[in-house]
Coordinates of C-alpha atoms in Angstrom, one line a residue:
M1 CA 43.8 23.1 -42.7
I2 CA 44.5 25.1 -45.8
I3 CA 47.0 24.0 -48.4
F4 CA 48.7 27.0 -50.1
P5 CA 50.5 26.1 -53.3
A6 CA 53.4 28.6 -53.7
I7 CA 54.2 30.7 -56.7
D8 CA 57.4 32.6 -56.2
L9 CA 58.2 35.3 -58.8
K10 CA 61.6 36.3 -60.0
G11 CA 61.9 38.4 -63.1
G12 CA 58.3 37.4 -64.0
E13 CA 59.2 33.7 -63.9
V14 CA 58.0 31.0 -61.5
V15 CA 61.0 29.9 -59.4
R16 CA 61.9 28.3 -56.1
L17 CA 64.9 29.3 -54.1
A18 CA 67.1 27.2 -51.9
E19 CA 67.3 28.7 -48.3
G20 CA 66.1 32.1 -49.7
D21 CA 69.2 32.5 -51.8
M22 CA 68.5 34.4 -55.0
N23 CA 71.5 32.9 -56.6
R24 CA 70.1 29.4 -56.0
A25 CA 66.9 29.7 -58.0
T26 CA 65.3 26.9 -60.0
V27 CA 63.0 28.1 -62.8
Y28 CA 59.8 26.1 -63.1
G29 CA 57.9 28.2 -65.7
D30 CA 57.5 31.5 -67.4
N31 CA 53.7 31.9 -67.1
P32 CA 52.6 32.5 -63.5
A33 CA 48.9 32.8 -64.4
E34 CA 49.0 29.5 -66.2
Q35 CA 50.6 27.9 -63.1
A36 CA 47.9 29.4 -60.9
M37 CA 45.3 27.7 -63.1
I38 CA 47.1 24.4 -62.8
F39 CA 46.8 24.6 -59.1
A40 CA 43.1 25.7 -59.4
E41 CA 42.3 22.7 -61.5
A42 CA 43.8 20.5 -58.7
G43 CA 41.3 22.1 -56.3
A44 CA 43.4 24.8 -54.7
Q45 CA 41.2 27.6 -53.3
H46 CA 44.2 29.6 -51.9
L47 CA 47.6 30.6 -53.4
H48 CA 50.7 32.0 -51.7
V49 CA 52.5 34.3 -54.1
V50 CA 55.8 35.9 -53.3
D51 CA 57.4 38.8 -55.2
L52 CA 61.0 37.7 -54.6
D53 CA 62.5 40.7 -56.4
G54 CA 60.3 42.9 -54.2
S55 CA 61.6 41.3 -51.1
F56 CA 65.1 42.5 -51.7
A57 CA 64.1 45.8 -53.4
G58 CA 61.6 46.8 -50.8
E59 CA 59.0 47.6 -53.4
G60 CA 56.8 45.7 -55.9
R61 CA 58.7 44.4 -58.8
N62 CA 56.5 41.7 -60.3
V63 CA 53.2 43.6 -60.4
E64 CA 52.2 42.5 -63.9
A65 CA 52.7 38.9 -63.0
V66 CA 50.7 39.2 -59.9
K67 CA 47.9 41.1 -61.7
A68 CA 47.8 38.3 -64.3
I69 CA 47.4 35.7 -61.5
V70 CA 44.7 37.6 -59.8
E71 CA 42.7 38.2 -63.0
T72 CA 42.9 34.5 -63.9
Y73 CA 42.6 32.7 -60.6
S74 CA 39.2 32.7 -58.9
G75 CA 40.4 31.7 -55.4
Y76 CA 42.2 33.7 -52.7
V77 CA 45.7 35.1 -53.3
Q78 CA 48.0 35.8 -50.4
L79 CA 50.9 37.9 -51.4
G80 CA 54.2 38.8 -49.8
G81 CA 57.5 40.5 -50.8
G82 CA 58.8 43.9 -50.0
I83 CA 55.5 45.4 -48.7
R84 CA 56.7 48.0 -46.3
D85 CA 54.4 51.1 -46.5
A86 CA 50.7 51.9 -46.5
K87 CA 50.6 52.8 -50.2
A88 CA 52.0 49.4 -51.2
V89 CA 49.5 47.6 -49.0
E90 CA 46.6 49.6 -50.5
N91 CA 47.9 49.0 -54.1
W92 CA 48.0 45.3 -53.6
F93 CA 44.5 45.1 -52.1
N94 CA 43.2 47.3 -54.9
L95 CA 44.7 44.9 -57.4
G96 CA 42.7 42.1 -55.9
V97 CA 44.8 40.2 -53.5
A98 CA 43.0 38.8 -50.5
R99 CA 45.8 39.0 -47.9
V100 CA 49.1 40.8 -47.7
V101 CA 52.1 39.3 -45.9
M102 CA 54.5 41.7 -44.0
G103 CA 57.8 40.5 -42.7
S104 CA 60.6 43.1 -42.4
A105 CA 58.1 45.8 -41.5
A106 CA 56.8 43.7 -38.7
L107 CA 60.2 43.7 -37.0
K108 CA 61.2 47.2 -37.8
D109 CA 57.9 49.0 -37.5
P110 CA 55.4 46.9 -35.6
E111 CA 53.1 49.8 -34.9
F112 CA 52.7 50.4 -38.6
V113 CA 51.8 46.8 -39.2
K114 CA 49.3 46.9 -36.3
A115 CA 47.7 50.0 -37.9
M116 CA 47.5 48.2 -41.3
A117 CA 45.8 45.2 -39.5
K118 CA 43.3 47.5 -38.0
E119 CA 42.6 49.3 -41.3
W120 CA 42.5 46.1 -43.4
E121 CA 40.6 43.8 -41.1
G122 CA 41.5 40.1 -41.7
G123 CA 43.9 41.1 -44.5
I124 CA 47.3 41.3 -42.9
V125 CA 49.6 38.2 -42.3
V126 CA 52.8 38.6 -40.3
A127 CA 55.7 36.7 -41.7
V128 CA 58.0 35.2 -39.0
D129 CA 61.0 34.0 -40.9
A130 CA 63.6 32.2 -38.7
R131 CA 67.2 31.0 -38.9
D132 CA 68.2 29.1 -35.8
G133 CA 65.2 30.5 -34.0
M134 CA 66.0 34.1 -34.7
V135 CA 64.0 36.4 -37.0
A136 CA 65.5 37.1 -40.5
T137 CA 64.5 40.1 -42.6
E138 CA 65.2 41.9 -45.9
G139 CA 64.5 38.9 -48.0
W140 CA 66.2 36.8 -45.4
A141 CA 69.5 38.5 -46.0
E142 CA 69.8 39.8 -42.4
V143 CA 69.3 37.9 -39.1
S144 CA 68.1 39.9 -36.1
D145 CA 68.5 39.4 -32.4
V146 CA 64.8 39.0 -31.9
S147 CA 63.4 35.5 -31.3
V148 CA 60.5 34.1 -33.2
V149 CA 58.2 33.9 -30.2
D150 CA 59.0 37.4 -29.1
L151 CA 58.2 38.9 -32.4
A152 CA 55.0 36.9 -32.7
R153 CA 53.7 38.0 -29.3
R154 CA 54.0 41.6 -30.3
F155 CA 51.0 41.1 -32.6
E156 CA 48.7 39.3 -30.2
D157 CA 45.4 41.2 -30.0
A158 CA 46.5 43.4 -33.0
G159 CA 44.0 41.9 -35.4
V160 CA 46.5 40.2 -37.8
A161 CA 44.9 37.3 -39.6
S162 CA 47.8 34.8 -39.3
L163 CA 51.5 34.2 -38.6
L164 CA 53.5 32.7 -41.5
F165 CA 56.4 30.8 -40.0
T166 CA 59.2 29.8 -42.2
D167 CA 62.4 27.9 -41.2
I168 CA 64.8 29.3 -43.7
G169 CA 67.3 26.5 -43.3
R170 CA 64.7 24.1 -44.7
D171 CA 63.0 26.3 -47.4
G172 CA 63.2 24.9 -50.9
L173 CA 65.3 21.9 -49.8
L174 CA 62.7 19.2 -49.3
K175 CA 64.0 18.4 -45.9
G176 CA 60.6 18.3 -44.2
V177 CA 58.8 21.0 -42.3
N178 CA 60.2 22.0 -38.9
I179 CA 57.2 20.5 -37.1
D180 CA 58.4 21.0 -33.6
A181 CA 59.2 24.7 -34.0
T182 CA 55.9 25.4 -35.9
V183 CA 53.7 23.6 -33.4
E184 CA 55.5 25.3 -30.4
L185 CA 54.9 28.7 -31.9
A186 CA 51.2 27.9 -32.5
Q187 CA 50.9 26.7 -28.9
R188 CA 52.6 29.8 -27.5
V189 CA 50.6 32.5 -29.3
D190 CA 46.9 33.2 -29.9
I191 CA 47.3 33.8 -33.6
P192 CA 46.8 31.0 -36.2
V193 CA 50.0 29.8 -37.7
I194 CA 50.8 28.9 -41.3
A195 CA 53.7 26.5 -41.7
S196 CA 56.3 27.0 -44.5
G197 CA 59.7 25.7 -45.5
G198 CA 60.8 22.3 -46.5
V199 CA 57.6 20.4 -47.2
K200 CA 58.7 17.1 -48.8
G201 CA 55.5 15.0 -49.1
L202 CA 52.2 13.9 -47.7
D203 CA 53.8 12.9 -44.4
D204 CA 54.4 16.6 -43.6
I205 CA 50.8 17.4 -44.5
H206 CA 49.5 14.5 -42.3
V207 CA 51.5 15.4 -39.2
L208 CA 50.7 19.1 -39.4
S209 CA 47.0 18.2 -39.9
L210 CA 47.1 16.4 -36.5
H211 CA 48.0 19.7 -34.9
A212 CA 45.4 21.8 -36.7
H213 CA 43.4 22.0 -33.5
E214 CA 46.4 23.6 -31.8
G215 CA 46.4 26.6 -34.1
I216 CA 48.0 25.4 -37.4
E217 CA 45.8 27.2 -40.0
G218 CA 47.6 25.9 -43.1
V219 CA 50.8 25.0 -44.9
I220 CA 52.6 26.4 -47.9
T221 CA 54.3 24.0 -50.3
G222 CA 56.3 24.8 -53.5
R223 CA 59.2 22.6 -54.6
A224 CA 57.5 19.4 -53.6
L225 CA 54.6 20.2 -56.0
Y226 CA 56.8 21.3 -58.8
E227 CA 59.0 18.2 -58.6
G228 CA 56.1 15.8 -58.3
K229 CA 56.8 14.7 -54.8
L230 CA 53.4 15.8 -53.5
D231 CA 50.0 15.4 -55.1
L232 CA 48.1 18.6 -54.6
A233 CA 44.6 17.2 -54.8
T234 CA 45.5 14.5 -52.2
A235 CA 47.1 17.1 -49.9
I236 CA 44.0 19.4 -50.1
A237 CA 41.7 16.5 -49.3
M238 CA 43.9 15.6 -46.3
G239 CA 43.9 19.1 -45.1
A240 CA 40.2 19.4 -45.4
R241 CA 39.8 16.5 -43.0
A242 CA 41.8 18.1 -40.3

């Protein structure tokens, strides 16, 4: 099971939001590339990077910060945030990211996302962000009338690499991952699932690792790392045993 340390970018700084609220941002640093190297030194081979400004703007806003991360970090960079057209997808891949995460586009234009998954084999991740079981979009500012499972099933056999499932109500709050909802999604679709939202410590990593054989590919963690509640090297070792 892959452990993805998170680097969320707002105005070029490393931040974490509470429940996806841009007005509830905690700044953890002003050098994203340096933060990537700290994670690399702990053994991280994958990063999850989010252009938060891009999520709301619908276009890349932290390009230089992402470029610095990609040029410095030797592992795989998974990137999300406002990626809603073919040119944006191409630009990020050309910059060197390994996988692109698409959320709002997956709900509003699923055929486009499927086309991207076909063109960029193994490179497209569909973000399934949920509030009370319903899909949220536009940087989590809007909640749709589509259920998480219904959206996920639209992409079965489409060639997407993974589903990234986030419980918004827990994200950035250290409440613990919504294990039940994450595992249920993994059991109900044939696409690997990445857990996100609320990781508070090794207990979350341990429990998720027990379900790795049911389709849990990995878990994203941010605030727990930045606030010293989770040791990254230990988490990576635990995930490797799953």
